[in-house]
């Protein structure tokens, strides 16, 4: 029975992560690959760890305390985690467990030197590497020392850094267990790291090798700069040979020490070119086995490579599946839609069913394949023109790819798909009635959809929705609609280009288009000012709203009506929700909760409006026009409500545990579940895990089929040194306090503040009435933030890379909306 505590590495399958942890599973898999040498050893399994944890009942109370502590309270985490580590290290290893480990040492050489390495069950996973979170001990000699270091490895599951890492990843401490890998020590001439994909650009065709003398610990700890080799298609295409002054070596009696490298060797490469190429070939073999790019730790002993660790590179953005081996260039849909967060499978599949062009999914985001547009000289010029005006970073990234003559094929004609080319639609007559007619047609279509969908349930609902999706696409692709859209864009471009030539004035159209009527998005923000006017005279209502986060959404409006003035306030909010309740943050994903479903989302904005404005502000700021229901988002809400009704029936039938599980199924998969009343619970859980991991990925504007994220750059020299460069989208200059806000529900704005955020979509419009300027990381001339900033006359710069990290909340900044840059003031 005690042998379940120990498994020889060569007995371990990579699927046994629950027993041997991520590192142990990968080492077991590596040892089975032909031609790959892995140092011999064994794993002390998670069963041993569980037995140790069961030895001390008080450990449960300590874990409870750790799970309750505020994740931002570093001091409390440091104290509690240290106490847990001391507890674990103080537990005497039971005799049967110690005996199993000692017998394993006898098989591999009891007095040999070993590396004792932590291997947690949440480690070296495809979605999270946990690199460096637990401990490794090198050159440990003798059974007594090895048992002691195994205890230290168990305890290292609760290092401060590991605890914080799990909290940030939403991983319960109790669900993670620790195995320990005990391997024969390797005494290398050189060691280092091999990435089978470029860890910076993501290019899967490029491998990089970091190498130094002695043990790899010198590189991992930052003691020395490594030699760096870049390999593509079996050839070294770049190299940097560092001056390696020190190395880490093993001591005869155990442990390690730093040592100076002979001056004559310091600038010699740690590997020959032939060794580098051979190492990358081994890496490609390992990558093929595991099915994804790998981060590999290697050692060189007498011209022979030994692999001591391999784990997936978790920071790479996935590549859309193309179904062929051709080169492809993908454009991010999220950067055009101002929503770069990941979407759930149901939201993605509905978008794919309703989009005008084929949409490819990767990392929870959508992409359009622009390869054919780029392949033809005529369509290429048009595409570069239209995307360049909207987002110069995308244009520069595309031009970077096009400069590689061999990547994009040359074709005579462009195929369908991709964004509309500038000037592609025929000119439209100047007749305001065209837009009026389009709005009325949309209102009629939405009303019919809302009426008819109420009678549909079960499989019939899905048939109805498929027909509605086709109608949706037909309306969107109507040439008249596209002509009207392009007419507005062409007019704006023409005005800006011509007036700059005639008058020397930049972005004149920003002023000329102020307060344009029938802009539903801008009216949405002003309408919330009217709600604030109703609430402001009632102090009891205002006080109630300040504490509303503690009240369930379902009870919020009913509770409000019991207060003096509350009925009037409730009616004002209900009226607002009747008109705009289908909106929400990230609304292109239909799985996101709408304002009607979660009205407390609006409370912080209402309170800001009560505090920052006087009565009648909406009327004074904007000439209120008639409300036009031309937004297509209403039909999305209707679809979502109908699908949630189906989900509720599935929950009542015991098919699903909870309604929102349907969000992790595609539209077709949900249709099948409704028809069969059977669901794959494991599929839903895998999708949930993947969705959580996607939040850690930053989607690129342009992505190639090699996996390279091409970022682009602003080719400008007209901004002062140190300024943050972006795209000018709304003229004017403003100076004020920066408020860095990533969640609209946490907004706390005062008059004169400048909103700094990653991106905005229409749901952010209510914030725009109370700010003085705007800075975003994502966006272009015609995206939401730019349009509403111009509507309200707010200086705005968008497309400012890393703005939310480079600008601190509360800093004073100056936004140059005419010239497109932001200054951080002293």
mmCIF file of C-alpha atoms in Angstrom, residues 2 5 95 103 146 202 318 335 369 412 449 498 687 751 776 797:
data_model
loop_
_atom_site.group_PDB
_atom_site.id
_atom_site.type_symbol
_atom_site.label_atom_id
_atom_site.label_comp_id
_atom_site.label_asym_id
_atom_site.label_seq_id
_atom_site.Cartn_x
_atom_site.Cartn_y
_atom_site.Cartn_z
ATOM 1 C CA UNK A 2 2.862 2.364 0.773
ATOM 2 C CA UNK A 5 3.328 7.128 -2.501
ATOM 3 C CA UNK A 95 7.315 5.549 8.662
ATOM 4 C CA UNK A 103 13.487 2.286 -1.107
ATOM 5 C CA UNK A 146 16.225 14.423 0.745
ATOM 6 C CA UNK A 202 4.452 34.713 -30.591
ATOM 7 C CA UNK A 318 -3.756 31.164 -29.972
ATOM 8 C CA UNK A 335 -10.382 46.442 -31.782
ATOM 9 C CA UNK A 369 -9.004 36.942 -42.474
ATOM 10 C CA UNK A 412 -5.243 39.282 -59.216
ATOM 11 C CA UNK A 449 -39.120 40.281 -34.013
ATOM 12 C CA UNK A 498 -9.926 69.663 -47.486
ATOM 13 C CA UNK A 687 -14.926 25.859 -21.729
ATOM 14 C CA UNK A 751 -16.406 67.509 -13.127
ATOM 15 C CA UNK A 776 -8.253 54.950 -24.515
ATOM 16 C CA UNK A 797 -6.909 60.584 -28.048
#
